[in-house]
Coordinates of C-alpha atoms and ligand atoms in Angstrom, one line a residue:
M251 CA 10.8 20.9 4.2
K252 CA 14.4 20.6 5.5
I253 CA 16.9 22.7 3.7
T254 CA 20.4 21.3 3.2
A255 CA 23.5 23.1 1.8
A256 CA 24.5 21.5 -1.5
I257 CA 27.6 22.1 -3.6
T258 CA 26.3 22.9 -7.0
A259 CA 29.5 23.9 -8.8
V260 CA 33.2 23.6 -8.3
G261 CA 36.2 25.5 -9.7
G262 CA 40.0 25.2 -9.4
Y263 CA 43.1 27.0 -10.5
V264 CA 46.9 26.6 -10.2
P265 CA 49.4 29.0 -11.7
P266 CA 51.3 27.8 -14.8
K267 CA 54.9 27.8 -13.4
I268 CA 56.0 24.4 -12.1
L269 CA 58.6 23.9 -9.4
S270 CA 59.8 20.3 -9.7
N271 CA 61.8 18.2 -7.3
A272 CA 64.7 18.5 -9.7
D273 CA 64.5 22.3 -9.4
L274 CA 64.6 22.1 -5.6
E275 CA 67.7 19.8 -5.8
K276 CA 69.5 22.9 -7.2
M277 CA 68.2 25.2 -4.4
V278 CA 68.7 23.1 -1.2
D279 CA 70.3 19.9 0.0
T280 CA 67.5 17.5 -1.0
N281 CA 66.8 14.9 -3.6
D282 CA 63.8 13.6 -5.7
E283 CA 63.9 10.2 -4.0
W284 CA 63.6 11.7 -0.5
I285 CA 60.8 14.0 -1.4
R286 CA 58.8 11.3 -3.3
T287 CA 59.1 8.6 -0.6
R288 CA 58.7 10.9 2.5
T289 CA 55.8 13.0 1.0
G290 CA 54.5 11.7 -2.3
I291 CA 55.2 15.1 -4.0
V292 CA 56.8 15.3 -7.5
E293 CA 56.0 18.9 -8.4
R294 CA 54.1 22.0 -7.3
H295 CA 52.9 25.2 -9.0
I296 CA 54.1 28.6 -8.0
L297 CA 52.6 32.0 -8.6
D298 CA 55.6 34.1 -9.6
E299 CA 54.0 37.1 -11.4
P300 CA 54.7 40.3 -9.6
G301 CA 51.6 42.1 -8.3
K302 CA 49.6 38.8 -8.1
A303 CA 48.4 37.5 -4.8
T304 CA 46.1 34.9 -3.2
S305 CA 43.0 36.7 -4.5
D306 CA 44.2 36.2 -8.1
L307 CA 44.5 32.5 -7.5
A308 CA 40.9 32.5 -6.2
V309 CA 39.6 34.6 -9.1
G310 CA 41.2 32.1 -11.5
A311 CA 39.1 29.4 -9.9
I312 CA 35.8 31.4 -9.4
L313 CA 35.2 33.1 -12.7
P314 CA 35.3 30.0 -15.0
M315 CA 33.1 28.2 -12.4
L316 CA 30.4 31.0 -12.4
K317 CA 30.5 31.3 -16.2
K318 CA 30.1 27.5 -16.6
K319 CA 27.2 27.5 -14.1
G320 CA 25.6 30.6 -15.6
V321 CA 25.6 32.6 -12.4
D322 CA 26.1 36.4 -12.5
P323 CA 28.6 37.5 -9.8
A324 CA 26.0 40.0 -8.6
E325 CA 23.9 37.1 -7.4
I326 CA 26.5 36.0 -4.9
E327 CA 25.4 36.9 -1.4
L328 CA 28.4 35.8 0.7
I329 CA 32.0 34.9 0.1
I330 CA 34.0 33.0 2.7
C331 CA 37.7 32.5 1.9
G332 CA 39.9 30.0 3.8
T333 CA 43.5 31.3 3.7
V334 CA 46.6 31.9 5.7
T335 CA 48.3 33.9 3.0
G336 CA 45.7 36.7 2.5
D337 CA 46.7 39.5 0.2
Y338 CA 46.9 41.8 3.2
V339 CA 46.8 41.4 7.0
F340 CA 43.6 43.4 6.5
P341 CA 41.3 43.9 4.7
A342 CA 40.1 40.4 4.2
T343 CA 40.9 38.6 0.9
A344 CA 37.2 37.9 0.5
N345 CA 36.7 41.6 0.1
V346 CA 39.4 41.8 -2.6
I347 CA 37.8 38.8 -4.4
A348 CA 34.4 40.4 -4.3
D349 CA 35.8 43.5 -6.0
K350 CA 37.8 41.5 -8.6
I351 CA 34.9 39.3 -9.7
G352 CA 32.2 42.0 -9.5
A353 CA 30.2 40.5 -6.6
V354 CA 28.7 43.9 -5.9
N355 CA 25.9 42.6 -3.6
A356 CA 28.0 40.3 -1.4
W357 CA 29.5 40.4 2.0
G358 CA 32.3 38.2 3.1
Y359 CA 35.2 37.4 5.4
D360 CA 38.2 35.1 5.7
V361 CA 38.6 32.0 7.8
G362 CA 42.2 31.4 9.2
A363 CA 42.4 27.7 10.0
A364 CA 45.5 26.8 8.0
C365 CA 45.1 23.5 6.2
S366 CA 41.5 23.2 7.5
G367 CA 40.6 26.6 6.1
F368 CA 38.4 25.4 3.3
L369 CA 36.7 22.7 5.5
F370 CA 35.9 25.2 8.2
A371 CA 34.7 27.7 5.6
L372 CA 32.5 25.1 4.1
V373 CA 30.9 24.2 7.4
T374 CA 30.4 27.9 8.2
G375 CA 28.9 28.6 4.7
S376 CA 26.5 25.7 5.0
R377 CA 24.9 27.3 8.1
F378 CA 23.9 30.4 6.1
I379 CA 22.2 28.2 3.6
E380 CA 20.5 25.8 6.1
S381 CA 19.2 28.8 8.1
G382 CA 17.6 30.3 5.0
A383 CA 19.7 33.5 5.3
H384 CA 21.3 33.1 1.9
K385 CA 20.8 31.2 -1.3
K386 CA 24.1 31.6 -3.0
V387 CA 27.3 31.3 -1.0
L388 CA 30.8 31.1 -2.5
V389 CA 33.3 29.1 -0.4
V390 CA 36.9 29.5 -1.4
G391 CA 40.2 27.9 -0.3
A392 CA 43.2 29.8 -1.6
D393 CA 46.8 30.0 -0.6
K394 CA 49.9 31.5 -2.2
M395 CA 52.2 29.5 0.1
S396 CA 55.3 30.5 -1.9
A397 CA 54.9 34.0 -0.3
I398 CA 55.6 32.5 3.2
T399 CA 57.9 29.6 2.2
D400 CA 61.6 29.8 3.0
Y401 CA 63.4 28.5 -0.1
T402 CA 66.6 28.0 1.9
D403 CA 64.9 25.6 4.4
R404 CA 64.7 22.0 3.0
N405 CA 62.4 21.0 5.9
T406 CA 59.5 23.1 4.5
C407 CA 60.3 24.3 1.0
V408 CA 59.7 20.9 -0.7
L409 CA 56.2 20.7 0.8
F410 CA 54.2 23.6 -0.3
G411 CA 52.6 24.9 -3.6
D412 CA 50.2 27.6 -4.7
G413 CA 46.6 27.0 -5.7
A414 CA 42.9 27.7 -5.2
G415 CA 39.6 26.0 -5.4
C416 CA 36.0 27.1 -4.8
V417 CA 32.5 25.8 -4.6
L418 CA 29.1 27.3 -4.9
L419 CA 26.7 26.4 -2.1
E420 CA 22.9 26.5 -2.8
P421 CA 19.9 25.2 -0.9
S422 CA 18.7 21.6 -1.6
T423 CA 15.3 20.2 -0.7
D424 CA 16.0 16.7 -1.9
G425 CA 18.4 15.7 0.9
M426 CA 21.6 16.2 -1.0
G427 CA 24.6 18.2 0.3
I428 CA 26.2 18.4 3.7
Q429 CA 24.8 15.9 6.1
D430 CA 27.2 16.1 9.1
S431 CA 30.5 17.7 10.2
I432 CA 33.0 17.4 13.0
T433 CA 35.3 20.4 13.6
R434 CA 38.1 20.7 16.2
V435 CA 40.9 23.0 17.3
D436 CA 43.8 22.5 19.8
G437 CA 45.7 25.8 20.2
S438 CA 48.3 24.1 22.4
G439 CA 49.8 22.8 19.2
R440 CA 50.4 26.3 17.7
D441 CA 54.2 26.3 18.1
F442 CA 54.7 23.3 15.9
L443 CA 53.3 24.8 12.6
I444 CA 53.4 28.6 12.7
Q445 CA 54.3 31.9 11.0
K446 CA 55.9 33.5 14.0
A447 CA 56.1 37.1 13.0
G448 CA 53.9 39.7 11.3
G449 CA 51.0 39.5 13.8
S450 CA 50.5 41.4 17.1
M451 CA 52.8 39.0 19.0
L452 CA 55.9 39.9 16.9
P453 CA 55.1 42.8 14.6
P454 CA 57.4 43.1 11.6
S455 CA 60.8 44.6 12.4
H456 CA 64.3 44.4 10.9
Q457 CA 65.0 41.7 13.5
T458 CA 62.1 39.5 12.6
V459 CA 63.1 39.7 8.9
D460 CA 66.7 38.9 9.7
Q461 CA 65.6 35.9 11.8
R462 CA 63.4 34.7 8.9
L463 CA 60.4 34.6 11.2
H464 CA 57.9 35.6 8.4
Y465 CA 58.1 32.2 6.8
A466 CA 56.1 29.1 7.7
Y467 CA 57.9 27.1 10.4
Q468 CA 57.1 23.4 11.0
E469 CA 58.3 20.8 13.4
G470 CA 57.5 18.1 10.8
K471 CA 57.8 15.0 12.9
T472 CA 55.5 16.3 15.7
V473 CA 52.9 17.6 13.3
F474 CA 53.0 14.3 11.4
K475 CA 52.2 12.4 14.6
F476 CA 49.2 14.5 15.4
A477 CA 48.0 14.7 11.8
V478 CA 48.1 11.0 11.2
T479 CA 46.0 10.1 14.2
R480 CA 43.7 13.1 14.3
M481 CA 42.7 12.9 10.6
A482 CA 42.2 9.2 10.7
D483 CA 40.2 9.4 13.9
V484 CA 37.9 12.2 12.8
S485 CA 37.2 10.5 9.4
Y486 CA 36.4 7.2 11.2
E487 CA 34.2 9.0 13.8
I488 CA 32.0 10.7 11.1
M489 CA 31.5 7.3 9.4
E490 CA 30.6 5.6 12.7
R491 CA 28.1 8.2 13.8
N492 CA 26.3 8.2 10.4
Q493 CA 26.3 4.4 10.3
L494 CA 28.4 4.4 7.1
Q495 CA 30.4 1.3 6.1
A496 CA 33.4 1.5 3.8
D497 CA 31.2 0.2 1.0
D498 CA 28.8 3.1 1.4
I499 CA 31.5 5.7 0.7
A500 CA 32.2 6.6 -2.9
W501 CA 35.2 9.0 -2.2
L502 CA 37.5 10.1 0.5
V503 CA 38.6 13.7 -0.1
P504 CA 41.6 14.2 2.2
H505 CA 43.9 17.1 2.8
Q506 CA 47.0 16.7 0.7
A507 CA 49.9 17.2 3.2
N508 CA 51.7 13.9 3.0
L509 CA 50.8 10.7 1.1
R510 CA 51.6 8.6 4.2
I511 CA 48.9 10.5 6.2
I512 CA 46.4 10.0 3.4
D513 CA 47.1 6.3 3.3
A514 CA 46.8 5.9 7.0
T515 CA 43.4 7.7 6.9
A516 CA 42.1 5.5 4.1
D517 CA 43.3 2.4 6.0
R518 CA 41.6 3.4 9.2
M519 CA 38.4 3.8 7.2
G520 CA 38.8 0.5 5.4
L521 CA 38.8 2.2 2.0
D522 CA 40.4 0.9 -1.1
K523 CA 43.0 3.4 -2.6
N524 CA 40.9 3.7 -5.8
K525 CA 38.2 5.6 -3.7
V526 CA 40.7 8.2 -2.5
M527 CA 41.3 11.5 -4.3
I528 CA 45.1 12.0 -4.5
N529 CA 46.8 14.8 -6.4
I530 CA 49.6 15.7 -4.0
Q531 CA 52.1 14.5 -6.6
K532 CA 51.2 17.4 -8.9
Y533 CA 50.4 20.3 -6.5
G534 CA 52.1 19.6 -3.1
N535 CA 50.4 21.0 -0.1
T536 CA 48.4 24.1 -1.2
T537 CA 47.0 24.5 2.4
S538 CA 43.4 25.8 2.0
G539 CA 43.4 24.8 -1.7
T540 CA 43.8 21.0 -1.4
L541 CA 40.2 19.9 -0.8
P542 CA 38.4 22.0 -3.5
L543 CA 41.2 21.3 -6.0
C544 CA 40.4 17.6 -5.5
L545 CA 36.7 18.1 -6.0
W546 CA 37.5 20.2 -9.1
E547 CA 39.7 17.5 -10.6
W548 CA 37.3 14.6 -9.9
E549 CA 34.0 16.5 -10.6
S550 CA 33.3 14.6 -13.9
Q551 CA 33.5 11.2 -12.0
L552 CA 31.1 12.2 -9.2
K553 CA 27.5 11.1 -9.3
K554 CA 24.4 12.5 -7.7
G555 CA 23.9 10.8 -4.3
D556 CA 27.6 9.7 -3.9
N557 CA 28.7 9.7 -0.3
L558 CA 31.9 11.8 0.2
I559 CA 34.0 12.2 3.3
L560 CA 36.2 15.3 3.4
S561 CA 38.9 15.5 6.0
S562 CA 41.7 17.8 7.0
F563 CA 44.4 18.5 9.5
G564 CA 46.3 21.8 9.8
G565 CA 48.4 24.2 11.8
G566 CA 47.0 25.5 15.0
F567 CA 46.1 22.6 15.3
T568 CA 42.9 22.5 13.4
W569 CA 41.1 19.4 12.0
G570 CA 37.8 18.1 11.0
S571 CA 35.6 16.0 8.6
I572 CA 32.5 16.5 6.6
Y573 CA 30.0 13.9 5.3
L574 CA 28.1 15.1 2.2
K575 CA 26.0 13.7 -0.5
W576 CA 27.1 14.9 -3.9
A577 CA 24.2 16.9 -5.5
Y578 CA 24.6 16.6 -9.3
D579 CA 25.8 14.6 -12.3
T580 CA 28.2 16.4 -14.5
E581 CA 27.1 16.6 -18.2
A582 CA 29.7 15.1 -20.5
Ligands
UT7_1083 O1 49.4 20.5 6.2 C1 49.4 20.7 7.5 C2 49.9 19.6 8.3 N1 51.2 19.3 7.9 C3 51.5 18.0 7.8 O2 50.7 17.2 8.0 C4 53.0 17.6 7.6 C5 53.4 16.6 8.6 N2 54.8 16.2 8.5 C6 55.3 15.5 7.5 O3 54.7 15.3 6.5 C7 56.7 15.0 7.6 O4 57.1 15.1 9.0 C8 57.8 15.7 6.7 C9 57.5 15.3 5.3 C10 57.7 17.2 6.9 C11 59.1 15.1 7.1 O5 59.2 13.7 7.0 P1 59.8 12.8 8.2 O6 59.7 11.5 7.8 O7 59.0 13.2 9.5 O8 61.2 13.3 8.3 P2 62.1 14.0 9.5 O9 61.6 15.4 9.7 O10 62.1 13.0 10.6 O11 63.5 14.0 8.9 C12 64.2 12.8 8.6 C13 65.5 13.2 8.0 C14 66.3 14.3 8.8 O12 67.6 14.0 8.8 P3 68.3 13.3 10.1 O13 68.1 14.3 11.2 O14 67.6 12.0 10.3 O15 69.8 13.2 9.7 C15 66.0 15.5 8.0 O16 67.0 16.5 8.3 O17 65.4 13.8 6.7 C16 66.0 15.1 6.6 N3 65.3 15.9 5.7 C17 65.5 16.0 4.4 N4 66.3 15.3 3.6 C18 66.3 15.5 2.3 C19 64.3 16.8 6.0 N5 63.9 17.4 4.9 C20 64.6 16.9 3.9 C21 64.6 17.1 2.5 N6 65.5 16.4 1.8 N7 63.8 18.0 1.9

């Protein structure tokens, strides 16, 4: 019998503090109208508690999910965390998460693929289920973007928010779960969306701090151009090679970087807007957090057998899509 990797539970968390467009108007030369019309963002959540990091966002998503599902953290065999704002350069945030949730029998690692972090982690995690190596894999997307956001730079500070989401992957023998995926990278795009310092290319120094090189830098227009075509192309390509028509698709789950990119992707797929998960207005771009935060928010509307297309585009460049069949109905 063929084993597929099915999502059997979802969780999400955003910190309580809200940073609104009106707040940002007081910090940089911007305005609510520009932010709304150019990006679709109205507010985002920020983790501002000292001593709290990306792992804490992840734990906020994971523990309620495991409790609801009735899974003991000791049953988790593998934790894969998509993030670009890990608690430390090393060790991996997956290790910290394992410790904080009591996953005493797990191994784990991080996936650094920027806004495609969760999508790449989900594809990777599914392989461990499909091969029979593991039966309970925790896939997390978590980013404390406020830690690398320059709140004096209007080009980037209006875009990002903090948040995390997670899914539990388990084997399915009734054909539900992940059916197909397309994953791509193009490192020649690395200069357009990058945290320049802090790695081995430019280790931290007084100079790198003075030059503000530890913040996320983006050449927005260039990234937009790539994102809008790549995300639409890859979403269309996965439909085509699985003989899916727009009517066959229940939901598009797109990365939330810019409402105009999401709209272009839905248009290319021929999908009505009411089949597209959109929460960018509340959370902004939470990088690895966007896809699982959508699944978490829409969970109660998803039905067993629903065809979902997940798609992402991120710094690096990284992009991809997943076609999956939703594996369960949520009890009211
Ligand atoms: O998640 C990973 C992938 N990332 C993305 O997909 C993001 C892709 N890029 C974008 O979403 C868009 O490029 C942005 C939202 C970042 C920018 O929108 P845009 O329509 O490309 O604007 P722009 O960069 O071309 O800037 C237009 C104008 C500029 O003024 P001038 O040079 O025309 O006078 C900017 O200086 O808007 C100005 N501007 C702002 N104005 C008010 C830039 N940021 C702001 C701001 N408030 N926050």
